[in-house]
């Protein structure tokens, strides 16, 4: 059988033939689940001041910061569902097509779609962590019913378990990501602008180690001209299922 789009077919063939393919995802993969990226028109930073996510400001303006954080992350995150891009990656994890997802996202949608090998580079909004006793717990409804939650164990201040400005990348996620980008032979960049450091260095390291780089994005990015071997323009929720179909039917031959 033959595929009509040679670039999409080539991406499918490359993914199918890779020995150790990984995905690197950014806010764009969740756009079609109804979660807006931070930047650009309609982005979150047009409406809220990012200072509430500065760790020192957060601690000294606890109630006010929590009010904004609830509005930014929790009022609309709660009822969001994975889209076909998250589902395709979860299916590829099961079939062995990809080994890991490194995500910058904090929305838990890869995990909800069934991915189990997810490196949460920036953490996860579904967990809270106590700044005093360091216990972690899942976000539950009581958190939203009060002005600013306190730790149920020690009454300490709690923060969402994703990284704020001024915080380091969680050590385990940083180490696991490095291992992945050093051992992969293919990296799929999906909905990631490449503007956020140090996460944006991971695809560069993978490319320098010889990995083949496929980019799926509605727009050109910093990566497009520098490290991308095969750019695919379009939305991730439409392109990934098409690639999956091609892999399932082995329709790589182009005339
Ligand atoms: P980003 O750096 O993750 O870039 C978003 C990219 O997605 C852009 O390049 C855009 O062109 C692309 N894009 C938009 N819609 C797309 C679609 N349907 N299909 C494919 N690509 C699409 O974005 P940011 O918003 O600047 O994020 C900054 C940081 O904050 C990142 O770490 C990001 O992961 C995080 N963030 C996370 C979430 C979330 O958890 N869902 C939401 C906003 C921001
Ligand atoms: Zn505590």
GROMACS .gro file of C-alpha atoms and ligand atoms in nm:
model
  300
    1UNK     CA    1   0.000   0.000   0.000
    2UNK     CA    2   0.102   0.362  -0.053
    3UNK     CA    3   0.069   0.674   0.161
    4UNK     CA    4  -0.030   1.008   0.007
    5UNK     CA    5   0.199   1.227   0.223
    6UNK     CA    6   0.564   1.130   0.189
    7UNK     CA    7   0.675   1.323   0.500
    8UNK     CA    8   0.416   1.165   0.726
    9UNK     CA    9   0.496   0.823   0.583
   10UNK     CA   10   0.866   0.881   0.640
   11UNK     CA   11   0.798   0.979   1.003
   12UNK     CA   12   0.599   0.658   1.047
   13UNK     CA   13   0.875   0.445   0.897
   14UNK     CA   14   1.140   0.611   1.114
   15UNK     CA   15   0.935   0.559   1.431
   16UNK     CA   16   0.863   0.198   1.342
   17UNK     CA   17   1.229   0.123   1.268
   18UNK     CA   18   1.379   0.308   1.567
   19UNK     CA   19   1.529   0.096   1.843
   20UNK     CA   20   1.482   0.351   2.118
   21UNK     CA   21   1.233   0.626   2.029
   22UNK     CA   22   1.118   0.879   2.287
   23UNK     CA   23   0.873   1.171   2.287
   24UNK     CA   24   0.935   1.518   2.427
   25UNK     CA   25   0.611   1.707   2.481
   26UNK     CA   26   0.511   2.065   2.558
   27UNK     CA   27   0.192   2.261   2.614
   28UNK     CA   28   0.087   2.224   2.247
   29UNK     CA   29  -0.002   1.856   2.289
   30UNK     CA   30  -0.270   1.954   2.542
   31UNK     CA   31  -0.408   2.251   2.346
   32UNK     CA   32  -0.674   2.031   2.186
   33UNK     CA   33  -0.777   1.911   2.532
   34UNK     CA   34  -0.873   2.273   2.600
   35UNK     CA   35  -0.566   2.376   2.801
   36UNK     CA   36  -0.414   2.693   2.654
   37UNK     CA   37  -0.036   2.736   2.625
   38UNK     CA   38   0.112   3.008   2.847
   39UNK     CA   39   0.241   3.233   2.572
   40UNK     CA   40   0.080   3.404   2.276
   41UNK     CA   41  -0.272   3.537   2.219
   42UNK     CA   42  -0.509   3.402   2.480
   43UNK     CA   43  -0.210   3.269   2.680
   44UNK     CA   44  -0.228   3.260   3.058
   45UNK     CA   45   0.037   3.530   3.109
   46UNK     CA   46  -0.181   3.785   2.933
   47UNK     CA   47  -0.426   3.752   3.220
   48UNK     CA   48  -0.222   3.674   3.534
   49UNK     CA   49   0.106   3.797   3.677
   50UNK     CA   50   0.362   3.514   3.675
   51UNK     CA   51   0.505   3.649   4.005
   52UNK     CA   52   0.257   3.426   4.193
   53UNK     CA   53   0.469   3.133   4.072
   54UNK     CA   54   0.789   3.282   4.211
   55UNK     CA   55   0.868   3.064   4.510
   56UNK     CA   56   0.972   3.350   4.743
   57UNK     CA   57   0.671   3.563   4.649
   58UNK     CA   58   0.442   3.262   4.692
   59UNK     CA   59   0.565   3.195   5.046
   60UNK     CA   60   0.531   3.555   5.160
   61UNK     CA   61   0.196   3.618   4.981
   62UNK     CA   62   0.047   3.277   5.043
   63UNK     CA   63  -0.329   3.341   5.032
   64UNK     CA   64  -0.319   3.582   4.740
   65UNK     CA   65  -0.092   3.350   4.538
   66UNK     CA   66  -0.315   3.051   4.606
   67UNK     CA   67  -0.619   3.242   4.480
   68UNK     CA   68  -0.443   3.306   4.148
   69UNK     CA   69  -0.299   2.953   4.127
   70UNK     CA   70  -0.645   2.803   4.171
   71UNK     CA   71  -0.779   3.022   3.893
   72UNK     CA   72  -0.484   2.951   3.661
   73UNK     CA   73  -0.442   2.577   3.711
   74UNK     CA   74  -0.724   2.415   3.898
   75UNK     CA   75  -1.049   2.583   3.796
   76UNK     CA   76  -1.007   2.460   3.442
   77UNK     CA   77  -0.762   2.169   3.466
   78UNK     CA   78  -0.996   1.946   3.665
   79UNK     CA   79  -1.237   1.855   3.389
   80UNK     CA   80  -0.986   1.815   3.104
   81UNK     CA   81  -0.931   1.486   2.924
   82UNK     CA   82  -0.651   1.340   2.714
   83UNK     CA   83  -0.687   1.387   2.338
   84UNK     CA   84  -0.590   1.157   2.051
   85UNK     CA   85  -0.226   1.263   2.066
   86UNK     CA   86  -0.192   1.152   2.430
   87UNK     CA   87  -0.381   0.832   2.346
   88UNK     CA   88  -0.155   0.753   2.051
   89UNK     CA   89   0.157   0.790   2.264
   90UNK     CA   90   0.004   0.562   2.529
   91UNK     CA   91  -0.069   0.300   2.260
   92UNK     CA   92   0.288   0.333   2.130
   93UNK     CA   93   0.425   0.279   2.478
   94UNK     CA   94   0.227  -0.047   2.501
   95UNK     CA   95   0.338  -0.163   2.157
   96UNK     CA   96   0.701  -0.072   2.232
   97UNK     CA   97   0.717   0.194   1.959
   98UNK     CA   98   0.828   0.451   2.215
   99UNK     CA   99   1.020   0.387   2.536
  100UNK     CA  100   0.947   0.704   2.729
  101UNK     CA  101   0.773   1.041   2.731
  102UNK     CA  102   0.958   1.338   2.874
  103UNK     CA  103   0.695   1.602   2.934
  104UNK     CA  104   0.716   1.964   3.037
  105UNK     CA  105   0.344   1.955   3.105
  106UNK     CA  106   0.200   1.939   3.453
  107UNK     CA  107  -0.155   1.846   3.353
  108UNK     CA  108  -0.132   1.468   3.411
  109UNK     CA  109  -0.294   1.397   3.072
  110UNK     CA  110  -0.027   1.152   2.951
  111UNK     CA  111  -0.081   0.950   3.267
  112UNK     CA  112  -0.460   0.971   3.231
  113UNK     CA  113  -0.428   0.839   2.876
  114UNK     CA  114  -0.247   0.532   3.013
  115UNK     CA  115   0.120   0.621   2.971
  116UNK     CA  116   0.321   0.472   3.257
  117UNK     CA  117   0.671   0.579   3.154
  118UNK     CA  118   0.636   0.953   3.190
  119UNK     CA  119   0.921   1.170   3.311
  120UNK     CA  120   0.759   1.475   3.472
  121UNK     CA  121   1.030   1.728   3.404
  122UNK     CA  122   0.838   2.016   3.562
  123UNK     CA  123   0.635   1.813   3.814
  124UNK     CA  124   0.259   1.748   3.828
  125UNK     CA  125  -0.029   1.972   3.937
  126UNK     CA  126  -0.227   1.673   4.063
  127UNK     CA  127   0.002   1.650   4.366
  128UNK     CA  128   0.064   1.898   4.646
  129UNK     CA  129   0.379   1.901   4.858
  130UNK     CA  130   0.419   2.038   5.208
  131UNK     CA  131   0.703   2.289   5.231
  132UNK     CA  132   0.766   2.189   5.595
  133UNK     CA  133   0.730   1.810   5.632
  134UNK     CA  134   0.778   1.741   5.257
  135UNK     CA  135   0.487   1.497   5.248
  136UNK     CA  136   0.312   1.470   4.912
  137UNK     CA  137  -0.059   1.421   4.865
  138UNK     CA  138  -0.312   1.425   4.586
  139UNK     CA  139  -0.522   1.730   4.512
  140UNK     CA  140  -0.871   1.674   4.653
  141UNK     CA  141  -1.181   1.887   4.661
  142UNK     CA  142  -1.114   2.032   5.011
  143UNK     CA  143  -0.820   2.219   4.864
  144UNK     CA  144  -1.055   2.436   4.663
  145UNK     CA  145  -1.311   2.494   4.934
  146UNK     CA  146  -1.074   2.700   5.146
  147UNK     CA  147  -0.875   3.013   5.072
  148UNK     CA  148  -0.529   2.860   5.093
  149UNK     CA  149  -0.473   2.495   5.186
  150UNK     CA  150  -0.247   2.388   5.475
  151UNK     CA  151  -0.081   2.050   5.524
  152UNK     CA  152  -0.325   1.804   5.690
  153UNK     CA  153  -0.030   1.646   5.875
  154UNK     CA  154   0.167   1.942   6.014
  155UNK     CA  155  -0.031   2.254   5.917
  156UNK     CA  156   0.258   2.378   5.703
  157UNK     CA  157   0.225   2.571   5.378
  158UNK     CA  158   0.171   2.353   5.073
  159UNK     CA  159   0.243   2.415   4.708
  160UNK     CA  160   0.151   2.239   4.387
  161UNK     CA  161   0.418   1.980   4.312
  162UNK     CA  162   0.535   2.148   3.995
  163UNK     CA  163   0.836   2.372   3.976
  164UNK     CA  164   0.801   2.741   4.042
  165UNK     CA  165   1.034   3.010   3.915
  166UNK     CA  166   1.349   2.992   4.125
  167UNK     CA  167   1.325   2.616   4.185
  168UNK     CA  168   1.543   2.340   4.050
  169UNK     CA  169   1.429   2.062   3.818
  170UNK     CA  170   1.351   1.754   4.033
  171UNK     CA  171   1.676   1.556   4.050
  172UNK     CA  172   1.532   1.221   3.950
  173UNK     CA  173   1.351   1.366   3.647
  174UNK     CA  174   1.664   1.555   3.541
  175UNK     CA  175   1.879   1.239   3.564
  176UNK     CA  176   1.628   1.012   3.392
  177UNK     CA  177   1.582   1.263   3.110
  178UNK     CA  178   1.955   1.285   3.052
  179UNK     CA  179   1.979   0.906   3.032
  180UNK     CA  180   1.693   0.899   2.781
  181UNK     CA  181   1.825   1.171   2.551
  182UNK     CA  182   2.169   1.010   2.557
  183UNK     CA  183   2.037   0.666   2.465
  184UNK     CA  184   1.755   0.742   2.219
  185UNK     CA  185   1.800   0.704   1.844
  186UNK     CA  186   1.484   0.904   1.763
  187UNK     CA  187   1.310   1.191   1.943
  188UNK     CA  188   0.964   1.318   1.861
  189UNK     CA  189   0.918   1.684   1.959
  190UNK     CA  190   0.548   1.747   2.005
  191UNK     CA  191   0.394   2.088   2.078
  192UNK     CA  192   0.710   2.227   2.234
  193UNK     CA  193   0.834   2.576   2.146
  194UNK     CA  194   1.185   2.526   2.283
  195UNK     CA  195   1.170   2.854   2.473
  196UNK     CA  196   1.177   2.715   2.824
  197UNK     CA  197   1.521   2.640   2.976
  198UNK     CA  198   1.670   2.406   3.078
  199UNK     CA  199   1.410   2.167   2.927
  200UNK     CA  200   1.484   2.307   2.581
  201UNK     CA  201   1.838   2.163   2.595
  202UNK     CA  202   1.718   1.802   2.607
  203UNK     CA  203   1.627   1.771   2.236
  204UNK     CA  204   1.955   1.946   2.147
  205UNK     CA  205   2.151   1.686   2.346
  206UNK     CA  206   1.958   1.405   2.177
  207UNK     CA  207   2.035   1.550   1.833
  208UNK     CA  208   2.404   1.592   1.918
  209UNK     CA  209   2.411   1.228   2.022
  210UNK     CA  210   2.289   1.133   1.675
  211UNK     CA  211   1.915   1.090   1.734
  212UNK     CA  212   1.682   1.150   1.440
  213UNK     CA  213   1.454   1.445   1.522
  214UNK     CA  214   1.089   1.466   1.413
  215UNK     CA  215   0.893   1.778   1.502
  216UNK     CA  216   0.515   1.795   1.522
  217UNK     CA  217   0.396   2.149   1.574
  218UNK     CA  218   0.142   2.391   1.427
  219UNK     CA  219   0.423   2.651   1.395
  220UNK     CA  220   0.795   2.669   1.325
  221UNK     CA  221   1.006   2.671   1.643
  222UNK     CA  222   1.364   2.736   1.752
  223UNK     CA  223   1.431   2.372   1.680
  224UNK     CA  224   1.303   2.369   1.322
  225UNK     CA  225   1.610   2.524   1.158
  226UNK     CA  226   1.866   2.394   1.404
  227UNK     CA  227   1.817   2.027   1.491
  228UNK     CA  228   1.499   1.899   1.320
  229UNK     CA  229   1.542   1.636   1.049
  230UNK     CA  230   1.174   1.603   0.964
  231UNK     CA  231   0.928   1.884   1.044
  232UNK     CA  232   0.556   1.806   1.029
  233UNK     CA  233   0.323   2.108   1.043
  234UNK     CA  234  -0.017   2.044   1.193
  235UNK     CA  235  -0.193   1.966   1.514
  236UNK     CA  236  -0.067   1.676   1.720
  237UNK     CA  237  -0.416   1.532   1.780
  238UNK     CA  238  -0.466   1.494   1.406
  239UNK     CA  239  -0.114   1.398   1.293
  240UNK     CA  240  -0.026   1.132   1.551
  241UNK     CA  241  -0.327   0.906   1.476
  242UNK     CA  242  -0.247   0.930   1.102
  243UNK     CA  243   0.111   0.821   1.170
  244UNK     CA  244  -0.021   0.537   1.388
  245UNK     CA  245  -0.249   0.420   1.107
  246UNK     CA  246   0.042   0.414   0.864
  247UNK     CA  247   0.254   0.212   1.108
  248UNK     CA  248  -0.033  -0.033   1.166
  249UNK     CA  249  -0.085  -0.082   0.793
  250UNK     CA  250   0.284  -0.058   0.693
  251UNK     CA  251   0.209   0.186   0.410
  252UNK     CA  252   0.552   0.344   0.381
  253UNK     CA  253   0.614   0.319   0.007
  254UNK     CA  254   0.593   0.646  -0.177
  255UNK     CA  255   0.593   0.689  -0.551
  256LIG     P1  256   0.552   2.549   2.503
  256LIG     O1  257   0.691   2.592   2.510
  256LIG     O2  258   0.521   2.418   2.558
  256LIG     O3  259   0.504   2.568   2.348
  256LIG     C1  260   0.378   2.539   2.299
  256LIG     C2  261   0.400   2.497   2.154
  256LIG     O4  262   0.288   2.422   2.110
  256LIG     C3  263   0.417   2.612   2.054
  256LIG     O5  264   0.534   2.590   1.978
  256LIG     C4  265   0.291   2.600   1.964
  256LIG     O6  266   0.318   2.637   1.830
  256LIG     C5  267   0.259   2.454   1.976
  256LIG     N1  268   0.119   2.417   1.955
  256LIG     C6  269   0.006   2.484   1.990
  256LIG     N2  270  -0.104   2.411   1.961
  256LIG     C7  271  -0.059   2.295   1.905
  256LIG     C8  272  -0.125   2.178   1.856
  256LIG     N3  273  -0.256   2.165   1.858
  256LIG     N4  274  -0.048   2.077   1.808
  256LIG     C9  275   0.088   2.088   1.805
  256LIG     N5  276   0.155   2.196   1.851
  256LIG    C10  277   0.082   2.298   1.900
  256LIG     O7  278   0.449   2.645   2.564
  256LIG     P2  279   0.432   2.747   2.675
  256LIG     O8  280   0.287   2.761   2.683
  256LIG     O9  281   0.520   2.864   2.653
  256LIG    O10  282   0.480   2.667   2.804
  256LIG    C11  283   0.577   2.708   2.892
  256LIG    C12  284   0.597   2.595   2.992
  256LIG    O11  285   0.481   2.579   3.073
  256LIG    C13  286   0.624   2.462   2.927
  256LIG    O12  287   0.707   2.389   3.012
  256LIG    C14  288   0.487   2.401   2.924
  256LIG    O13  289   0.491   2.262   2.917
  256LIG    C15  290   0.425   2.452   3.056
  256LIG     N6  291   0.279   2.455   3.038
  256LIG    C16  292   0.214   2.341   3.061
  256LIG    C17  293   0.078   2.333   3.035
  256LIG    C18  294   0.012   2.201   3.060
  256LIG    O14  295   0.052   2.129   3.152
  256LIG     N7  296  -0.085   2.165   2.976
  256LIG    C19  297   0.008   2.444   2.986
  256LIG    C20  298   0.080   2.563   2.965
  256LIG    C21  299   0.218   2.566   2.989
  257LIG    ZN1  300   0.337   1.897   5.639
   0.00000   0.00000   0.00000
